[in-house]
Tab-separated table of N, CA, C and O in Angstrom:
chain	number	residue	atom	x	y	z
A	1119	MET	N	133.351	108.179	88.591
A	1119	MET	CA	132.146	107.609	87.917
A	1119	MET	C	130.839	107.904	88.661
A	1119	MET	O	130.546	106.817	89.697
A	1120	THR	N	130.115	108.486	87.823
A	1120	THR	CA	128.536	108.833	88.446
A	1120	THR	C	127.724	107.209	87.508
A	1120	THR	O	127.865	107.083	86.656
A	1121	THR	N	127.133	106.434	89.081
A	1121	THR	CA	125.988	105.377	88.254
A	1121	THR	C	124.725	105.867	88.171
A	1121	THR	O	124.402	106.962	88.564
A	1122	THR	N	123.756	105.021	87.480
A	1122	THR	CA	122.549	105.264	87.474
A	1122	THR	C	121.948	105.686	88.796
A	1122	THR	O	121.111	106.605	89.138
A	1123	GLU	N	121.830	104.870	89.796
A	1123	GLU	CA	121.500	104.941	90.989
A	1123	GLU	C	121.794	106.517	91.733
A	1123	GLU	O	121.335	107.018	92.550
A	1124	ASP	N	123.105	106.948	91.476
A	1124	ASP	CA	123.527	108.137	91.990
A	1124	ASP	C	122.922	109.241	91.684
A	1124	ASP	O	122.275	110.126	92.180
A	1125	VAL	N	121.904	108.958	90.137
A	1125	VAL	CA	121.733	110.195	89.419
A	1125	VAL	C	119.835	110.276	89.981
A	1125	VAL	O	119.539	111.257	90.196
A	1126	LEU	N	119.736	108.829	89.915
A	1126	LEU	CA	118.518	108.997	90.081
A	1126	LEU	C	118.157	109.511	91.867
A	1126	LEU	O	117.369	109.995	92.358
A	1127	ASN	N	119.219	109.073	92.803
A	1127	ASN	CA	119.221	109.556	94.326
A	1127	ASN	C	119.192	110.821	94.212
A	1127	ASN	O	118.769	111.802	95.113
A	1128	HIS	N	120.170	111.669	93.516
A	1128	HIS	CA	120.492	112.922	93.371
A	1128	HIS	C	119.092	113.644	92.845
A	1128	HIS	O	118.873	114.379	93.497
A	1129	HIS	N	118.639	112.799	91.946
A	1129	HIS	CA	116.953	113.508	91.091
A	1129	HIS	C	116.170	113.863	92.401
A	1129	HIS	O	115.298	114.817	92.566
A	1130	LEU	N	115.886	112.517	93.063
A	1130	LEU	CA	114.571	112.402	94.223
A	1130	LEU	C	115.101	113.505	95.361
A	1130	LEU	O	113.974	113.755	95.928
A	1131	GLU	N	116.276	113.208	95.377
A	1131	GLU	CA	116.562	114.194	96.922
A	1131	GLU	C	116.258	115.770	96.441
A	1131	GLU	O	115.974	116.538	97.026
A	1132	ALA	N	116.685	115.891	95.317
A	1132	ALA	CA	116.413	117.209	94.810
A	1132	ALA	C	115.112	117.932	94.418
A	1132	ALA	O	114.546	119.085	95.140
A	1133	PHE	N	114.400	116.774	94.003
A	1133	PHE	CA	112.787	117.053	93.892
A	1133	PHE	C	112.214	117.070	95.435
A	1133	PHE	O	111.499	118.092	95.699
A	1134	GLU	N	112.584	116.712	96.472
A	1134	GLU	CA	112.029	116.470	97.868
A	1134	GLU	C	112.475	117.765	98.551
A	1134	GLU	O	111.475	118.528	99.188
A	1135	SER	N	113.679	118.333	98.016
A	1135	SER	CA	113.776	119.376	98.820
A	1135	SER	C	113.771	121.171	98.016
A	1135	SER	O	113.926	122.113	98.394
A	1136	GLN	N	113.105	120.483	96.611
A	1136	GLN	CA	112.167	121.715	95.650
A	1136	GLN	C	113.871	122.418	95.436
A	1136	GLN	O	113.524	123.818	95.290
A	1137	ASP	N	114.908	122.099	95.003
A	1137	ASP	CA	115.946	122.675	94.610
A	1137	ASP	C	115.919	122.527	93.141
A	1137	ASP	O	116.583	121.938	92.412
A	1138	LEU	N	115.371	123.905	92.426
A	1138	LEU	CA	115.285	123.256	90.769
A	1138	LEU	C	116.637	123.561	90.135
A	1138	LEU	O	116.692	122.977	89.389
A	1139	ASP	N	117.590	124.308	90.504
A	1139	ASP	CA	118.522	124.333	90.054
A	1139	ASP	C	119.421	122.954	90.205
A	1139	ASP	O	119.843	122.344	88.879
A	1140	ALA	N	119.422	122.233	91.194
A	1140	ALA	CA	119.633	120.613	91.452
A	1140	ALA	C	119.012	119.579	90.763
A	1140	ALA	O	119.599	118.922	90.005
A	1141	VAL	N	117.798	119.750	90.451
A	1141	VAL	CA	117.278	119.277	89.554
A	1141	VAL	C	117.514	119.199	88.234
A	1141	VAL	O	117.557	118.076	87.483
A	1142	MET	N	117.770	120.151	87.761
A	1142	MET	CA	118.198	120.670	86.301
A	1142	MET	C	119.783	119.999	86.123
A	1142	MET	O	119.718	119.890	84.802
A	1143	GLU	N	120.276	120.104	87.007
A	1143	GLU	CA	121.659	119.187	86.576
A	1143	GLU	C	121.583	117.927	86.151
A	1143	GLU	O	122.667	117.423	85.507
A	1144	ASP	N	120.460	117.369	86.513
A	1144	ASP	CA	119.909	116.190	86.093
A	1144	ASP	C	119.518	115.941	84.428
A	1144	ASP	O	119.545	114.836	83.806
A	1145	TYR	N	119.436	116.676	83.702
A	1145	TYR	CA	118.987	117.091	82.465
A	1145	TYR	C	120.010	117.446	81.365
A	1145	TYR	O	120.732	118.517	82.115
A	1146	THR	N	119.657	117.602	80.210
A	1146	THR	CA	120.470	118.580	78.920
A	1146	THR	C	119.314	118.887	78.282
A	1146	THR	O	118.240	118.339	78.333
A	1147	ASP	N	120.018	119.699	77.494
A	1147	ASP	CA	119.036	120.118	76.538
A	1147	ASP	C	118.405	118.927	75.119
A	1147	ASP	O	117.653	119.312	74.553
A	1148	GLU	N	119.247	117.738	75.417
A	1148	GLU	CA	118.375	116.708	74.572
A	1148	GLU	C	117.877	115.848	75.392
A	1148	GLU	O	117.239	115.110	75.041
A	1149	SER	N	117.333	116.361	76.517
A	1149	SER	CA	116.598	115.096	77.241
A	1149	SER	C	115.024	115.608	77.022
A	1149	SER	O	114.791	116.566	76.640
A	1150	THR	N	114.486	114.444	77.259
A	1150	THR	CA	112.934	114.712	76.929
A	1150	THR	C	112.144	113.894	78.516
A	1150	THR	O	112.494	112.874	79.018
A	1151	VAL	N	111.140	114.415	78.591
A	1151	VAL	CA	110.128	114.017	79.674
A	1151	VAL	C	108.656	113.779	79.111
A	1151	VAL	O	108.098	114.471	78.409
A	1152	VAL	N	108.215	112.608	79.252
A	1152	VAL	CA	106.633	112.343	78.528
A	1152	VAL	C	105.984	112.358	79.824
A	1152	VAL	O	105.786	111.514	80.852
A	1153	THR	N	104.837	112.803	79.841
A	1153	THR	CA	103.668	112.703	80.701
A	1153	THR	C	102.433	112.937	80.138
A	1153	THR	O	102.563	113.148	79.291
A	1154	ASN	N	101.040	112.645	80.765
A	1154	ASN	CA	100.115	113.104	80.608
A	1154	ASN	C	99.707	114.315	80.363
A	1154	ASN	O	98.536	114.606	80.116
A	1155	MET	N	100.405	115.066	80.850
A	1155	MET	CA	100.264	116.927	80.787
A	1155	MET	C	100.803	117.318	79.634
A	1155	MET	O	100.821	118.357	79.441
A	1156	GLY	N	101.923	116.085	78.435
A	1156	GLY	CA	102.389	116.773	77.436
A	1156	GLY	C	103.984	116.357	77.365
A	1156	GLY	O	104.329	115.433	78.414
A	1157	THR	N	104.570	116.619	76.550
A	1157	THR	CA	105.802	116.126	76.543
A	1157	THR	C	106.662	117.529	76.229
A	1157	THR	O	106.843	117.950	75.892
A	1158	PHE	N	107.746	117.270	76.901
A	1158	PHE	CA	108.713	118.544	77.653
A	1158	PHE	C	110.081	118.008	76.824
A	1158	PHE	O	110.653	117.050	77.538
A	1159	ARG	N	110.786	118.806	76.011
A	1159	ARG	CA	111.965	118.430	75.736
A	1159	ARG	C	112.554	119.505	75.899
A	1159	ARG	O	112.820	120.798	75.412
A	1160	GLY	N	113.806	119.402	76.105
A	1160	GLY	CA	114.824	120.294	76.531
A	1160	GLY	C	115.059	121.222	77.685
A	1160	GLY	O	113.902	120.997	78.482
A	1161	LEU	N	116.098	121.962	78.078
A	1161	LEU	CA	116.239	122.455	79.566
A	1161	LEU	C	114.843	123.337	79.748
A	1161	LEU	O	114.425	123.545	80.759
A	1162	ALA	N	114.560	124.376	78.743
A	1162	ALA	CA	113.781	125.106	79.018
A	1162	ALA	C	112.252	124.567	79.597
A	1162	ALA	O	111.601	125.240	80.314
A	1163	GLU	N	111.954	123.551	78.553
A	1163	GLU	CA	110.491	122.956	78.595
A	1163	GLU	C	110.480	122.272	79.942
A	1163	GLU	O	109.390	122.084	80.973
A	1164	ILE	N	111.718	121.328	80.190
A	1164	ILE	CA	111.735	120.821	81.444
A	1164	ILE	C	111.761	121.473	82.733
A	1164	ILE	O	110.930	121.239	83.831
A	1165	GLU	N	112.319	122.679	82.617
A	1165	GLU	CA	112.613	123.436	83.887
A	1165	GLU	C	111.005	124.218	83.901
A	1165	GLU	O	110.855	124.045	85.026
A	1166	GLY	N	110.362	124.119	83.027
A	1166	GLY	CA	109.109	124.510	83.295
A	1166	GLY	C	108.112	123.885	83.819
A	1166	GLY	O	107.483	124.226	84.777
A	1167	LEU	N	108.213	122.412	83.365
A	1167	LEU	CA	107.298	121.316	84.323
A	1167	LEU	C	107.723	121.630	85.827
A	1167	LEU	O	106.484	121.381	86.349
A	1168	PHE	N	109.130	121.752	86.225
A	1168	PHE	CA	109.228	121.155	87.640
A	1168	PHE	C	108.881	122.490	88.202
A	1168	PHE	O	108.790	122.582	89.312
A	1169	GLU	N	108.937	124.064	87.466
A	1169	GLU	CA	108.357	124.796	88.239
A	1169	GLU	C	106.845	124.800	88.493
A	1169	GLU	O	106.549	125.121	89.648
A	1170	THR	N	106.360	124.556	87.880
A	1170	THR	CA	104.911	123.904	88.022
A	1170	THR	C	104.641	123.067	89.088
A	1170	THR	O	103.466	123.403	90.120
A	1171	LEU	N	105.130	121.928	89.142
A	1171	LEU	CA	105.368	121.119	90.218
A	1171	LEU	C	105.247	121.349	91.303
A	1171	LEU	O	104.892	120.954	92.390
A	1172	PHE	N	106.772	122.229	91.724
A	1172	PHE	CA	106.995	122.632	92.782
A	1172	PHE	C	106.010	123.630	93.444
A	1172	PHE	O	105.934	123.952	94.382
A	1173	ASP	N	105.337	124.390	92.290
A	1173	ASP	CA	104.443	125.312	92.799
A	1173	ASP	C	103.612	124.519	93.371
A	1173	ASP	O	102.782	124.841	94.870
A	1174	GLU	N	103.084	123.183	92.997
A	1174	GLU	CA	102.207	122.408	94.029
A	1174	GLU	C	102.554	121.996	94.668
A	1174	GLU	O	101.777	121.603	96.206
A	1175	PHE	N	103.907	121.455	94.879
A	1175	PHE	CA	104.207	120.286	96.108
A	1175	PHE	C	104.784	121.418	97.535
A	1175	PHE	O	105.605	120.888	98.152
A	1176	ASP	N	104.890	122.599	96.983
A	1176	ASP	CA	105.269	123.792	97.976
A	1176	ASP	C	104.543	123.790	99.069
A	1176	ASP	O	105.205	124.534	100.035
A	1177	ALA	N	103.216	123.316	99.080
A	1177	ALA	CA	102.514	123.581	100.326
A	1177	ALA	C	102.923	122.912	101.608
A	1177	ALA	O	103.361	121.891	101.755
A	1178	PRO	N	103.090	123.451	102.744
A	1178	PRO	CA	103.159	122.646	104.043
A	1178	PRO	C	102.748	121.446	104.219
A	1178	PRO	O	103.320	120.675	104.809
A	1179	ASP	N	101.696	121.427	103.962
A	1179	ASP	CA	101.114	120.039	104.217
A	1179	ASP	C	100.920	118.859	102.911
A	1179	ASP	O	100.273	117.879	102.937
A	1180	ALA	N	101.864	119.305	101.780
A	1180	ALA	CA	101.907	118.587	100.896
A	1180	ALA	C	103.142	117.225	101.391
A	1180	ALA	O	104.096	117.332	101.913
A	1181	SER	N	102.453	115.988	100.662
A	1181	SER	CA	103.755	115.196	100.968
A	1181	SER	C	103.843	114.078	100.183
A	1181	SER	O	102.902	114.139	98.906
A	1182	ILE	N	104.773	113.214	99.965
A	1182	ILE	CA	105.246	112.342	98.459
A	1182	ILE	C	106.124	111.220	99.430
A	1182	ILE	O	106.886	111.398	100.391
A	1183	THR	N	105.737	109.882	98.818
A	1183	THR	CA	106.028	109.008	99.783
A	1183	THR	C	106.501	107.795	98.375
A	1183	THR	O	105.910	107.576	97.622
A	1184	ILE	N	108.001	107.774	98.319
A	1184	ILE	CA	108.429	106.624	97.505
A	1184	ILE	C	108.014	105.152	97.865
A	1184	ILE	O	108.908	104.924	98.499
A	1185	ASP	N	107.551	104.404	97.099
A	1185	ASP	CA	106.683	103.131	97.558
A	1185	ASP	C	107.971	102.062	97.111
A	1185	ASP	O	108.016	101.263	97.536
A	1186	GLU	N	108.689	102.117	95.849
A	1186	GLU	CA	109.295	101.506	95.062
A	1186	GLU	C	110.508	102.035	94.207
A	1186	GLU	O	110.376	102.880	93.649
A	1187	GLN	N	111.508	101.535	94.411
A	1187	GLN	CA	112.748	102.214	93.519
A	1187	GLN	C	113.526	100.961	93.380
A	1187	GLN	O	114.053	100.316	93.963
A	1188	LEU	N	113.715	100.998	91.918
A	1188	LEU	CA	114.393	99.826	91.461
A	1188	LEU	C	115.533	100.448	90.077
A	1188	LEU	O	115.236	101.498	89.720
A	1189	VAL	N	116.838	99.846	90.492
A	1189	VAL	CA	117.775	100.419	89.083
A	1189	VAL	C	118.284	99.164	88.295
A	1189	VAL	O	118.575	98.269	89.171
A	1190	GLU	N	118.007	99.014	87.255
A	1190	GLU	CA	118.602	98.260	86.695
A	1190	GLU	C	119.539	98.716	85.201
A	1190	GLU	O	118.603	99.558	84.210
A	1191	ASP	N	120.589	98.386	85.303
A	1191	ASP	CA	121.975	99.236	84.139
A	1191	ASP	C	121.436	100.311	84.096
A	1191	ASP	O	121.656	101.096	84.969
A	1192	GLU	N	120.832	101.001	82.752
A	1192	GLU	CA	120.907	102.196	82.661
A	1192	GLU	C	119.485	102.850	82.838
A	1192	GLU	O	118.807	104.124	82.609
A	1193	PHE	N	118.552	102.197	83.589
A	1193	PHE	CA	117.277	102.504	83.981
A	1193	PHE	C	116.771	102.627	85.267
A	1193	PHE	O	117.359	101.616	86.194
A	1194	GLY	N	115.859	103.669	85.773
A	1194	GLY	CA	115.759	103.654	87.118
A	1194	GLY	C	113.932	103.729	87.186
A	1194	GLY	O	113.571	104.041	86.191
A	1195	TYR	N	113.578	102.973	88.312
A	1195	TYR	CA	111.805	102.957	88.044
A	1195	TYR	C	111.435	103.093	89.534
A	1195	TYR	O	112.075	102.736	90.332
A	1196	ILE	N	110.449	104.335	89.499
A	1196	ILE	CA	110.038	104.552	90.880
A	1196	ILE	C	108.273	104.206	90.740
A	1196	ILE	O	107.939	104.799	89.657
A	1197	THR	N	107.917	103.878	92.101
A	1197	THR	CA	106.389	104.327	92.022
A	1197	THR	C	106.215	104.934	93.389
A	1197	THR	O	107.147	104.740	94.357
A	1198	TRP	N	105.324	105.733	93.356
A	1198	TRP	CA	105.132	106.861	94.367
A	1198	TRP	C	103.582	107.068	94.877
A	1198	TRP	O	102.908	106.944	93.683
A	1199	THR	N	103.459	107.559	95.938
A	1199	THR	CA	102.022	108.487	96.257
A	1199	THR	C	102.437	109.737	96.861
A	1199	THR	O	103.443	110.045	97.377
A	1200	ALA	N	101.218	110.826	96.724
A	1200	ALA	CA	101.322	111.816	96.920
A	1200	ALA	C	100.487	112.360	97.320
A	1200	ALA	O	98.985	111.941	97.240
A	1201	GLU	N	100.618	113.714	97.972
A	1201	GLU	CA	99.077	114.460	98.327
A	1201	GLU	C	99.599	115.968	98.531
A	1201	GLU	O	100.066	116.143	99.199
A	1202	THR	N	98.384	116.721	97.797
A	1202	THR	CA	98.509	118.020	97.703
A	1202	THR	C	97.458	118.872	98.315
A	1202	THR	O	96.355	117.862	98.127
A	1203	PRO	N	97.198	120.035	98.523
A	1203	PRO	CA	96.334	120.687	98.471
A	1203	PRO	C	95.187	120.525	97.196
A	1203	PRO	O	94.161	120.701	97.542
A	1204	GLU	N	95.984	120.558	96.078
A	1204	GLU	CA	95.032	120.399	94.615
A	1204	GLU	C	94.568	119.052	94.580
A	1204	GLU	O	93.685	118.555	94.038
A	1205	ASN	N	95.763	117.964	94.638
A	1205	ASN	CA	95.492	116.673	94.223
A	1205	ASN	C	96.038	115.618	95.149
A	1205	ASN	O	96.852	115.462	95.886
A	1206	ASP	N	95.113	114.292	94.846
A	1206	ASP	CA	95.688	113.249	95.716
A	1206	ASP	C	96.439	112.309	94.396
A	1206	ASP	O	95.857	111.602	93.416
A	1207	TYR	N	97.509	112.000	94.493
A	1207	TYR	CA	98.152	111.146	93.575
A	1207	TYR	C	98.349	109.838	93.965
A	1207	TYR	O	98.823	109.140	95.369
A	1208	GLU	N	96.571	109.060	93.997
A	1208	GLU	CA	96.910	107.604	94.046
A	1208	GLU	C	97.630	106.516	93.571
A	1208	GLU	O	98.153	105.719	94.659
A	1209	PHE	N	98.350	106.752	92.494
A	1209	PHE	CA	99.160	105.763	92.185
A	1209	PHE	C	100.176	106.590	91.063
A	1209	PHE	O	99.510	107.211	90.069
A	1210	ALA	N	101.610	106.413	91.007
A	1210	ALA	CA	102.302	107.654	90.299
A	1210	ALA	C	103.638	106.407	90.078
A	1210	ALA	O	104.165	105.974	90.722
A	1211	THR	N	104.336	106.805	88.757
A	1211	THR	CA	105.385	106.169	88.123
A	1211	THR	C	106.134	106.872	87.317
A	1211	THR	O	105.385	107.930	86.592
A	1212	ASP	N	107.427	107.000	87.728
A	1212	ASP	CA	108.318	107.563	86.569
A	1212	ASP	C	109.391	106.379	86.333
A	1212	ASP	O	109.849	105.451	87.159
A	1213	THR	N	109.775	106.201	84.947
A	1213	THR	CA	110.571	105.657	84.216
A	1213	THR	C	111.770	106.260	83.881
A	1213	THR	O	111.508	107.181	83.183
A	1214	PHE	N	113.212	106.352	83.995
A	1214	PHE	CA	114.145	107.174	83.706
A	1214	PHE	C	115.164	106.065	82.963
A	1214	PHE	O	115.380	105.358	83.524
A	1215	HIS	N	115.782	106.728	81.630
A	1215	HIS	CA	116.502	106.114	80.890
A	1215	HIS	C	117.890	107.240	81.053
A	1215	HIS	O	118.204	108.350	80.875
A	1216	ILE	N	118.880	106.723	82.064
A	1216	ILE	CA	120.000	107.374	82.473
A	1216	ILE	C	121.420	106.488	82.203
A	1216	ILE	O	122.003	106.043	82.844
A	1217	PRO	N	121.860	107.007	80.632
A	1217	PRO	CA	122.572	106.125	80.325
A	1217	PRO	C	123.979	106.559	80.252
A	1217	PRO	O	125.110	106.090	80.322
A	1218	ASP	N	124.110	108.018	80.690
A	1218	ASP	CA	125.358	108.498	81.195
A	1218	ASP	C	125.532	109.483	82.496
A	1218	ASP	O	124.750	108.732	83.456
A	1219	ASP	N	125.626	110.496	82.649
A	1219	ASP	CA	125.489	111.281	83.888
A	1219	ASP	C	124.408	112.031	84.067
A	1219	ASP	O	123.893	112.686	84.981
A	1220	GLU	N	123.438	111.856	83.105
A	1220	GLU	CA	121.792	112.707	82.947
A	1220	GLU	C	120.915	111.814	82.316
A	1220	GLU	O	120.974	110.762	82.034
A	1221	ILE	N	119.690	112.223	82.958
A	1221	ILE	CA	118.619	111.706	82.693
A	1221	ILE	C	118.610	112.117	80.852
A	1221	ILE	O	117.906	113.234	80.534
A	1222	ALA	N	118.657	111.107	80.182
A	1222	ALA	CA	118.232	111.373	78.725
A	1222	ALA	C	116.510	111.225	78.366
A	1222	ALA	O	116.100	111.855	77.639
A	1223	PHE	N	115.922	110.384	79.200
A	1223	PHE	CA	114.143	110.010	78.880
A	1223	PHE	C	113.833	109.505	79.847
A	1223	PHE	O	114.181	108.877	80.646
A	1224	GLN	N	112.534	110.465	80.293
A	1224	GLN	CA	111.802	110.200	81.651
A	1224	GLN	C	110.479	110.016	80.972
A	1224	GLN	O	109.849	110.750	80.476
A	1225	THR	N	109.467	109.463	81.726
A	1225	THR	CA	108.213	109.145	81.638
A	1225	THR	C	107.634	109.036	83.073
A	1225	THR	O	108.236	108.659	83.738
A	1226	PHE	N	106.768	109.745	82.995
A	1226	PHE	CA	105.401	109.721	84.257
A	1226	PHE	C	104.048	109.397	83.818
A	1226	PHE	O	103.503	109.656	82.782
A	1227	ALA	N	103.635	108.549	84.717
A	1227	ALA	CA	102.084	108.101	84.410
A	1227	ALA	C	101.571	108.157	86.178
A	1227	ALA	O	102.223	107.538	86.911
A	1228	GLY	N	99.977	108.692	85.971
A	1228	GLY	CA	99.654	108.589	87.442
A	1228	GLY	C	98.330	108.701	87.435
A	1228	GLY	O	97.513	109.127	86.534
A	1229	LYS	N	97.313	108.140	88.665
A	1229	LYS	CA	95.980	108.261	88.697
A	1229	LYS	C	96.186	109.413	89.881
A	1229	LYS	O	96.478	109.372	91.230
A	1230	ILE	N	95.972	110.688	89.093
A	1230	ILE	CA	95.482	111.877	90.027
A	1230	ILE	C	94.094	112.317	90.060
A	1230	ILE	O	93.324	112.488	89.143
A	1231	SER	N	93.779	112.269	91.060
A	1231	SER	CA	92.294	112.926	91.432
A	1231	SER	C	92.363	114.261	92.375
A	1231	SER	O	92.942	114.459	93.359
A	1232	PRO	N	91.620	115.413	91.531
A	1232	PRO	CA	91.654	116.597	91.980
A	1232	PRO	C	90.656	116.827	93.059
A	1232	PRO	O	89.854	115.696	93.162
A	1233	LYS	N	91.186	117.241	94.153
A	1233	LYS	CA	90.137	117.290	95.386
A	1233	LYS	C	89.321	118.611	95.113
A	1233	LYS	O	89.281	119.595	94.294
A	1234	GLU	N	88.274	118.360	96.197
A	1234	GLU	CA	87.034	119.349	95.937
A	1234	GLU	C	87.035	120.191	96.542
A	1234	GLU	O	87.533	120.149	97.827
């Protein structure tokens, strides 16, 4: 049986290695991701979101640091910072609802400053 922590760790490792197929294993067609860039529903829209993020985080000098990771029952929570050639993620947070073996609902919010 897969735990909430297992799914969250798989998701974070897949994102870090920019493995789109592995990231998408964590979602279903019923999954929803809510961000300040819009709401993404289902596999096709969520995959498009991650393709955009991977394009930004693909730079050799891009970095991401997980500052806090908590799991409580069906919920996962992370705070993080990152830097890419385009943006400085001064503070970012994701909350995940993982009732089974997939992410059913995710939110993202962050203070993102474009670089000049």
